XYZ file of C-alpha atoms in Angstrom:
186
model
C 0.011 -0.008 0.004
C 1.324 3.431 -0.951
C -0.068 6.608 0.578
C 0.942 9.931 -0.970
C 0.036 13.083 0.957
C 0.588 16.449 -0.768
C -0.337 20.128 -0.853
C -0.570 21.668 -4.325
C 0.087 25.320 -5.199
C -2.966 27.593 -5.235
C -4.742 28.396 -8.491
C -3.149 31.905 -8.656
C 0.406 30.495 -8.472
C 2.901 30.784 -11.297
C 2.511 28.131 -14.009
C 6.145 27.127 -13.565
C 5.549 26.329 -9.905
C 2.461 24.333 -10.763
C 4.306 22.408 -13.520
C 7.199 21.673 -11.160
C 4.773 20.367 -8.464
C 2.883 18.070 -10.865
C 6.145 16.737 -12.390
C 7.422 15.949 -8.932
C 4.149 14.327 -7.925
C 4.193 12.266 -11.146
C 7.734 11.042 -10.346
C 6.551 9.978 -6.850
C 3.546 8.137 -8.296
C 5.731 6.327 -10.848
C 7.848 4.915 -8.039
C 4.779 3.098 -6.667
C 4.294 -0.441 -8.088
C 1.196 -0.566 -10.347
C -0.064 -3.725 -8.657
C -0.116 -2.060 -5.216
C -2.939 0.011 -3.750
C -1.992 3.706 -4.133
C -3.864 6.422 -2.311
C -3.208 10.056 -3.275
C -4.676 12.619 -0.942
C -4.238 16.146 0.224
C -4.983 19.791 -0.449
C -4.768 19.768 -4.247
C -6.431 23.213 -4.635
C -8.385 21.742 -7.507
C -12.125 22.476 -7.909
C -13.132 19.493 -10.047
C -16.791 20.530 -10.276
C -19.778 18.467 -11.333
C -19.190 18.271 -15.108
C -17.374 15.002 -15.708
C -17.787 14.957 -19.491
C -14.776 13.142 -20.929
C -13.558 12.233 -17.445
C -16.180 9.642 -16.504
C -13.527 6.989 -15.780
C -11.766 9.143 -13.126
C -14.621 11.041 -11.490
C -18.316 11.011 -10.798
C -20.915 13.771 -11.053
C -21.121 14.545 -7.350
C -18.499 17.298 -7.150
C -19.073 20.840 -5.975
C -19.064 24.083 -8.005
C -17.220 24.698 -11.291
C -13.777 23.574 -12.442
C -10.699 25.759 -12.145
C -7.318 25.585 -13.870
C -5.804 23.413 -11.187
C -8.603 20.906 -11.752
C -7.529 20.405 -15.344
C -3.973 19.602 -14.251
C -5.263 17.337 -11.488
C -7.704 15.524 -13.781
C -4.904 14.950 -16.325
C -2.671 13.506 -13.613
C -5.473 11.224 -12.429
C -6.331 10.092 -15.982
C -2.663 9.368 -16.803
C -2.164 7.312 -13.619
C -5.632 5.695 -13.609
C -6.662 7.283 -10.286
C -10.296 7.855 -9.304
C -11.271 11.076 -7.475
C -13.259 9.689 -4.506
C -15.083 12.798 -3.429
C -16.999 13.044 -6.698
C -18.309 9.485 -6.731
C -20.619 9.410 -3.742
C -23.751 11.538 -3.414
C -23.856 13.674 -0.265
C -25.322 16.924 0.966
C -23.436 20.026 -0.009
C -22.074 20.503 3.520
C -20.570 17.009 3.385
C -18.805 17.772 0.116
C -17.231 21.138 0.942
C -13.672 20.707 2.227
C -12.790 24.375 2.708
C -14.797 27.413 3.900
C -13.568 30.904 3.086
C -12.652 33.126 6.082
C -15.845 35.193 5.602
C -17.911 31.946 5.655
C -19.550 32.702 2.303
C -17.696 30.420 -0.106
C -17.421 26.663 0.127
C -15.076 24.690 -2.075
C -14.143 21.112 -2.641
C -10.350 21.363 -3.062
C -9.128 18.523 -0.776
C -9.284 15.100 -2.428
C -8.669 11.428 -1.807
C -7.898 9.375 -4.911
C -7.386 5.633 -5.357
C -6.236 3.377 -8.175
C -9.068 2.524 -10.580
C -8.187 -1.147 -10.014
C -9.076 -0.767 -6.312
C -12.155 1.525 -6.857
C -14.579 -1.043 -5.403
C -12.753 -1.040 -2.094
C -13.734 2.606 -1.528
C -17.095 2.643 0.163
C -17.473 6.374 0.891
C -15.672 9.718 0.911
C -17.006 12.768 2.762
C -15.942 15.575 5.063
C -16.249 15.557 8.845
C -17.048 19.060 9.916
C -16.683 18.608 13.687
C -12.989 17.886 13.749
C -11.163 20.660 15.612
C -7.965 20.983 13.512
C -7.483 24.788 13.702
C -7.874 25.184 9.966
C -10.295 26.543 7.406
C -10.270 23.037 5.884
C -12.557 20.201 6.990
C -11.329 16.670 7.657
C -11.839 14.453 4.563
C -12.517 10.807 5.424
C -12.544 7.772 3.102
C -13.992 4.411 4.118
C -12.121 1.546 2.511
C -12.933 -2.173 2.711
C -9.685 -4.057 2.232
C -9.139 -7.792 2.043
C -5.556 -8.466 3.005
C -3.888 -11.658 1.949
C -1.163 -13.454 3.718
C 2.207 -12.877 2.051
C 3.618 -16.347 1.496
C 7.408 -16.667 1.468
C 9.055 -18.671 -1.244
C 10.748 -21.125 1.116
C 10.218 -22.571 4.527
C 12.044 -20.870 7.309
C 14.292 -23.193 9.225
C 13.012 -23.947 12.687
C 15.479 -23.253 15.455
C 16.415 -26.535 17.147
C 17.792 -26.642 20.640
C 20.425 -29.155 21.704
C 18.591 -30.946 24.553
C 21.247 -33.630 24.929
C 23.048 -31.465 27.494
C 19.955 -31.541 29.766
C 20.397 -35.319 30.154
C 23.707 -34.752 31.889
C 22.880 -33.919 35.512
C 25.951 -31.672 36.016
C 25.028 -29.566 32.948
C 21.359 -29.541 34.053
C 22.345 -28.145 37.493
C 24.608 -25.536 35.895
C 21.755 -24.466 33.633
C 19.337 -24.189 36.596
C 21.802 -22.085 38.574
C 22.463 -19.807 35.607
C 18.752 -19.431 35.006
C 18.074 -18.596 38.693
C 20.916 -16.065 38.758
C 19.584 -14.393 35.630
C 16.217 -13.524 37.210
């Protein structure tokens, strides 16, 4: 399992800074084995919106508001790496979708996201915000429920059992030495 936590530049940032961030994020994602569960989450400053036309395989129609420029970059990253944006898949009330409230409490945005490999999409049962978490931030806590079935990792050979030489315990002198050493130890 690979968990990638990140904070993207804001929408008003310089394009060079955004390009550098997404290139670096792409290099981190590429280091994760494709067969493993990969979770990408964080403050991506991307308003993905409700229009999923052309992006049906990476997002649902349950986003919030309209797309911004960061959302295009984020959607391209998700499409290239076959990641699904969890917060757009599940229907919830507006207050359970908004991840950030403006300081004047007038604007709500969905800019924090949890994404998962498309291969493991069915393990994600729900994604929503928890508004009661006291985290001293203008962001709400985003929670994903995952149902994982973990398999035992079988090794390719049997590990050798450690055998003890009990022949010494048949000798009464050695047995007494062992008992004394054991008593002195504790």
